Coordinates of C-alpha atoms in Angstrom, one line a residue:
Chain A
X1 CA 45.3 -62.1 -118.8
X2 CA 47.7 -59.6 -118.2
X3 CA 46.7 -56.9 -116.0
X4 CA 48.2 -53.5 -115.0
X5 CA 47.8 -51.9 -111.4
X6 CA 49.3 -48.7 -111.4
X7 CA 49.6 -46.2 -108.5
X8 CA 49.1 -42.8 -109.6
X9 CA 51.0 -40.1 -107.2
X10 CA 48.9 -37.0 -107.4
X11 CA 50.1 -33.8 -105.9
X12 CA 47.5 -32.7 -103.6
X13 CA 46.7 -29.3 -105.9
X14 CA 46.5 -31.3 -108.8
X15 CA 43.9 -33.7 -107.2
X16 CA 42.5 -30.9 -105.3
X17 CA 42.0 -28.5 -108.3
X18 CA 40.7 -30.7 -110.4
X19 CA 37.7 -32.2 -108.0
X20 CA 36.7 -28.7 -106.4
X21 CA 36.4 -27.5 -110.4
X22 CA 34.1 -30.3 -111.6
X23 CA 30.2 -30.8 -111.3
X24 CA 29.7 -33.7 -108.6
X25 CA 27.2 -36.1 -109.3
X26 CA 25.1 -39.0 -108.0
X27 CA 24.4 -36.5 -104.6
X28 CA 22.4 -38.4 -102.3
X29 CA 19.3 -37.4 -101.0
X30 CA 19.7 -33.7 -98.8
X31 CA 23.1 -33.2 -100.2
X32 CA 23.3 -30.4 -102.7
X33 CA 26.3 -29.6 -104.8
X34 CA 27.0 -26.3 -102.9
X35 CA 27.7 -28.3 -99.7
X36 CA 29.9 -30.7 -101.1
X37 CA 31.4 -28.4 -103.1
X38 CA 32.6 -26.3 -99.8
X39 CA 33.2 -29.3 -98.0
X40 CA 35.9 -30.4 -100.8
X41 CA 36.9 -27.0 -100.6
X42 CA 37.7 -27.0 -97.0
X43 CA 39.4 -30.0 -97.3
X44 CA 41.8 -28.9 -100.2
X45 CA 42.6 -25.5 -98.7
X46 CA 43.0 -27.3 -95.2
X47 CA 46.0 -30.0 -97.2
X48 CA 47.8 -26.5 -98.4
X49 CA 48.0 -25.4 -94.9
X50 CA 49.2 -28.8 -93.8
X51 CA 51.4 -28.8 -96.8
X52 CA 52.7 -25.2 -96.4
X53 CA 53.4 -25.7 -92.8
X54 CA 55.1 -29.0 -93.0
X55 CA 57.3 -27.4 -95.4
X56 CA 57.9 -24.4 -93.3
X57 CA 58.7 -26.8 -90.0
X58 CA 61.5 -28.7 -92.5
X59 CA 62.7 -25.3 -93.4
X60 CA 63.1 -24.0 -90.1
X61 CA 64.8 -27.0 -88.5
X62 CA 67.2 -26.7 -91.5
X63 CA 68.4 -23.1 -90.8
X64 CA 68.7 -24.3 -87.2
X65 CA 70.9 -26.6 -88.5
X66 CA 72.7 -24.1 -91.0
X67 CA 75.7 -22.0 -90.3
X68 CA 76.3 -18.6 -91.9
X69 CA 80.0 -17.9 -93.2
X70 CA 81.2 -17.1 -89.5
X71 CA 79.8 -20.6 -88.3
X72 CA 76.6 -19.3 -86.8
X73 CA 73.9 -20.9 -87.0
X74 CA 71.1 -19.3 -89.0
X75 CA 68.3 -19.5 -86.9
X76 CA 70.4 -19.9 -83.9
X77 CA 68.9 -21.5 -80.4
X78 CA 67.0 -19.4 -78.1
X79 CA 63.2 -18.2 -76.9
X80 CA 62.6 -17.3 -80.5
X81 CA 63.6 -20.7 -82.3
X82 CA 61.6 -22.3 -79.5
X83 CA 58.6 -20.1 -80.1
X84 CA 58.7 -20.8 -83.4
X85 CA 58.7 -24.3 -83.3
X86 CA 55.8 -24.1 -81.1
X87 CA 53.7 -22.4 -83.3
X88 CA 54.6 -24.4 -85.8
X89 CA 53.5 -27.1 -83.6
X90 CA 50.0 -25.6 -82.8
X91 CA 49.4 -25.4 -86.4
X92 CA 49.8 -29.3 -86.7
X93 CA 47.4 -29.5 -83.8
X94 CA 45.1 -27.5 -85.2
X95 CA 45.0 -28.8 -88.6
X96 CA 44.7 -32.5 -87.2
X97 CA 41.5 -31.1 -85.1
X98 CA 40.3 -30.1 -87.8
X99 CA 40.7 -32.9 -90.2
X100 CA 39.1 -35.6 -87.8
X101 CA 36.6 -32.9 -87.4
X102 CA 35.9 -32.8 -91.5
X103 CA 35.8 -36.7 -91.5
X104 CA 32.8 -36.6 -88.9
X105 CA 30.9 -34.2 -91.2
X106 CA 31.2 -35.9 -94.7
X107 CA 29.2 -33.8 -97.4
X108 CA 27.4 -31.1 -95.7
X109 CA 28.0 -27.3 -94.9
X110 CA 25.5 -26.0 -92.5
X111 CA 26.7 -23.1 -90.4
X112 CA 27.8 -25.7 -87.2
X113 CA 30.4 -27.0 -89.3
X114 CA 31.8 -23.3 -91.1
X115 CA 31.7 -21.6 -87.2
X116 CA 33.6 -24.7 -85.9
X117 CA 36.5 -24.6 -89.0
X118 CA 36.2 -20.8 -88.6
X119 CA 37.0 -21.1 -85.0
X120 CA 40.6 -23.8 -86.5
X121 CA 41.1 -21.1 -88.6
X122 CA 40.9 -18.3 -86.3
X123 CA 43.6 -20.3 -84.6
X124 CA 45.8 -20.7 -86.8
X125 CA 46.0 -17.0 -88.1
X126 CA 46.5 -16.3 -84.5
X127 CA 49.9 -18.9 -84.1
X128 CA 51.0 -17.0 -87.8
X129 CA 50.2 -13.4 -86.5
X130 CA 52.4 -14.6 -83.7
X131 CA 55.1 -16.1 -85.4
X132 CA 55.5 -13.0 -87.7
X133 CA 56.2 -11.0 -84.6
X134 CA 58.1 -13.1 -82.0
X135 CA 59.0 -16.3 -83.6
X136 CA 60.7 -16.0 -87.3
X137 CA 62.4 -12.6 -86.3
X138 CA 65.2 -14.8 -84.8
X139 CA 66.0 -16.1 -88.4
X140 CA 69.4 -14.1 -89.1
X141 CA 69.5 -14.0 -92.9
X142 CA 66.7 -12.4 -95.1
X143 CA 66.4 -13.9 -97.9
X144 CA 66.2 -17.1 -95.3
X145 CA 63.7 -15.1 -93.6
X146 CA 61.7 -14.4 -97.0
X147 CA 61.4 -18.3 -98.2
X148 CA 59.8 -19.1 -94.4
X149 CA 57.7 -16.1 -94.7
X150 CA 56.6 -17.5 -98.5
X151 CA 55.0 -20.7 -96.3
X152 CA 53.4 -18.0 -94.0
X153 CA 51.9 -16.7 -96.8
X154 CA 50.7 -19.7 -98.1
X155 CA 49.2 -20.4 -94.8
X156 CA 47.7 -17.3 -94.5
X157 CA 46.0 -17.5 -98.6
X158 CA 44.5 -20.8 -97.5
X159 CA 43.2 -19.6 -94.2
X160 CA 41.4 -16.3 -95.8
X161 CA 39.6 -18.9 -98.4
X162 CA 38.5 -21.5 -96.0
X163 CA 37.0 -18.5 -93.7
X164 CA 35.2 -17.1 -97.2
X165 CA 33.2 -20.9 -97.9
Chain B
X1 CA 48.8 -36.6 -117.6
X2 CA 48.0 -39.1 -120.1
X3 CA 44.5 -39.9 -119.3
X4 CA 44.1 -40.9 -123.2
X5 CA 46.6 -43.0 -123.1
X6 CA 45.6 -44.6 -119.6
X7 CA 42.1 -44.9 -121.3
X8 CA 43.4 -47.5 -123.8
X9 CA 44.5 -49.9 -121.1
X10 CA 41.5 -52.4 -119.9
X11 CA 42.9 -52.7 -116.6
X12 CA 42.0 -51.6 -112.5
X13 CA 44.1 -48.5 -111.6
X14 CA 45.2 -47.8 -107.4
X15 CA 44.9 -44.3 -106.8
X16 CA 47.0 -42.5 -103.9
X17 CA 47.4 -39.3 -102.8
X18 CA 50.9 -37.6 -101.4
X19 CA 50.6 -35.1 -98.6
X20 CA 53.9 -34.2 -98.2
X21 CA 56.5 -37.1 -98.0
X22 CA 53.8 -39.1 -97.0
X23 CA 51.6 -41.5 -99.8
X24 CA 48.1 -42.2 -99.1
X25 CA 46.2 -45.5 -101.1
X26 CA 43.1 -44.4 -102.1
X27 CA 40.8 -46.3 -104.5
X28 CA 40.8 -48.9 -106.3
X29 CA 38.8 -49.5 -109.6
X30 CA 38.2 -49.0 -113.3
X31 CA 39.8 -46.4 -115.4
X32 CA 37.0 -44.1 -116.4
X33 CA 36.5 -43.7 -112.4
X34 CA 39.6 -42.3 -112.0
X35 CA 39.9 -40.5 -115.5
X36 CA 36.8 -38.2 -114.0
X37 CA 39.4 -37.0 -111.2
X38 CA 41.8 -35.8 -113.2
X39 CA 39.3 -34.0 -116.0
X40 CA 39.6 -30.7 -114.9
X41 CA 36.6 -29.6 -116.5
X42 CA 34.1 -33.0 -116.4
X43 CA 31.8 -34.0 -113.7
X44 CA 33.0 -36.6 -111.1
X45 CA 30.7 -38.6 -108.9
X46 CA 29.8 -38.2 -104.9
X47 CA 31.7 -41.5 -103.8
X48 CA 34.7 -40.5 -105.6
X49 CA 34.8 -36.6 -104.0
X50 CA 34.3 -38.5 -100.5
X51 CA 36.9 -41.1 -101.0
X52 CA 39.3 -38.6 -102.1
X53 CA 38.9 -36.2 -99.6
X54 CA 38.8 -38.8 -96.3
X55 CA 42.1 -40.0 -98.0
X56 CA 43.2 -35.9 -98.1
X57 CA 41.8 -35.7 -94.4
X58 CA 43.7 -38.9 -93.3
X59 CA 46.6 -37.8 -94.6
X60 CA 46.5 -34.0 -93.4
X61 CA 46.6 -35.8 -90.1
X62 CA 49.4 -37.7 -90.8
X63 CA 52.0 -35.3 -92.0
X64 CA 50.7 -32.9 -88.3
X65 CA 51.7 -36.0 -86.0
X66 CA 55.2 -36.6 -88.1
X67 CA 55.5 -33.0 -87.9
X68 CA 55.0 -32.7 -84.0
X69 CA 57.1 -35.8 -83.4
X70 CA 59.7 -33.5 -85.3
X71 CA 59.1 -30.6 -83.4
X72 CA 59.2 -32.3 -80.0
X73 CA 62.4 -33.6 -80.7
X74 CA 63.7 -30.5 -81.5
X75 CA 61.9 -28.9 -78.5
X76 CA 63.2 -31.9 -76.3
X77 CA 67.1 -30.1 -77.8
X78 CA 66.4 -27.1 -76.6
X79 CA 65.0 -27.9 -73.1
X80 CA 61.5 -26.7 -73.7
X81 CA 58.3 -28.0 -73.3
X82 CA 56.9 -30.2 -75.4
X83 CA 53.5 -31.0 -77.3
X84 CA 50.7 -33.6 -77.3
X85 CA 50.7 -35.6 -80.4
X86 CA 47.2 -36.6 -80.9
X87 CA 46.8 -40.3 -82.3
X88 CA 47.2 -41.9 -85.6
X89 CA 44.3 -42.0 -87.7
X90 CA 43.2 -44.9 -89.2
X91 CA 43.6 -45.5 -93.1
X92 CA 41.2 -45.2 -95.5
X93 CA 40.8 -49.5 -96.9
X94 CA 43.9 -49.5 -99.2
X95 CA 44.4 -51.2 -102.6
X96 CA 46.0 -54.6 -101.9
X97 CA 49.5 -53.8 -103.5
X98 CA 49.6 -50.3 -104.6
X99 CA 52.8 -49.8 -106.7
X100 CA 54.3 -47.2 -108.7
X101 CA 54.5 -49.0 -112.2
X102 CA 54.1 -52.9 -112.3
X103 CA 52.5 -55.5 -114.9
X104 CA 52.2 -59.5 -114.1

């Protein structure tokens, strides 16, 4: 018999999306739909922030890396590069705290769980407030400086929705 | 996608998720499983919202430790302090040979 395995490659908003918009069923016992619902909700939101800020650590590095027409580097070397990276940094912590934290608290919602991801979340606006102000300012080309503060922004969305569940 | 056309094949499907560059094997079964995922507007059942999302959370922590191991070597350039990477997660159970397209 022939048989057909196929691995299917979903981008995370596609997978996301399409769970968070459908009606779950077969709940167990306790579970309602609301809980799971902002539970998968959480989890989405939290896998744009850890996409988003991947991306913006890659894109930061790179205009490290990049020199403008007189051979200086974009982002060039210094307190500023170094906060930024740090930040960055503190946002992958965070987001790893939180996602062992979500896999300890499968399918509920009660208010334990929403003050402890409000407290990640609280966080991580703090790390983006700061890297507006002290971190991405060292970046030495503006439309450079307006695709990392895209990611920001993408951060900050997905932040602002996880604090609303 | 082609969920019709995946519907027509009496086969198991592997599922994986990509968060970031990295690929995370998810489940393993029959095709109307997997065809509930992907119906934006149908219903999909509890095990497979908890499966997908463990896989989502495994892989969230993933991409943060290949990102710190990024950053500290940066960091380490610079001559700045660097940060804790926290440990590996462990894997969701993974189909046994999860390709991208591949018939015997």
């Amino acid at each position: 018999m022939k048989r057909l395995t196929i691995l299917l490659i979903f981008a995370l908003s596609l997978a996301g999306c399409a769970a968070r918009q459908s009606t779950v069923t077969n709940l167990p016992p306790g579970v309602t739909q609301a809980q799971v619902q902002s539970w998968d909700s959480a989890v989405a939101n939290l896998n744009k922030i850890a996409t988003a800020n991947s991306a913006l650590r890659q894109a930061v590095i790179q205009l490290h890396n990049t020199s403008d027409a007189n051979g200086n580097a974009i982002f060039p070397s210094g307190q500023a590069y170094v906060t930024t990276l740090t930040l960055i940094g503190k946002i992958d912590q965070t987001e790893n705290a939180a996602s062992v934290f979500l896999q300890t608290v499968p399918n509920s919602w009660p208010t334990s769980t929403k003050t402890q991801i409000a407290t990640y979340m609280s966080n991580i606006s703090a790390a983006l407030q700061q890297l507006n102000t002290q971190g991405v300012t060292g970046i030495k080309n503006s439309n450079s400086l307006n695709n990392v503060n895209t990611f920001i922004s993408e951060i900050t969305s997905s932040v602002t929705i996880i604090l609303s569940l | 996608m082609a969920t019709g056309t995946l519907a027509l094949v009496n086969g198991e499907i592997a599922l994986g998720l990509q968060v970031g560059s990295i690929i995370i094997p998810l489940i393993k079964g029959v095709i109307t499983d997997i065809k509930s995922i992907v119906s934006p507007q149908g219903t999909v059942s509890y095990t497979v919202v908890i499966s997908t999302d463990e896989a989502e959370l495994t892989g969230i922590a993933q991409v943060s430790i290949a990102d710190l191991v990024a950053i500290n070597a940066e960091l380490k350039a610079q001559g700045a302090a660097q940060l804790q990477v926290p440990a590996a997660p462990t894997a969701p159970s993974a189909p046994a040979t999860p390709s991208t397209a591949t018939t015997s």
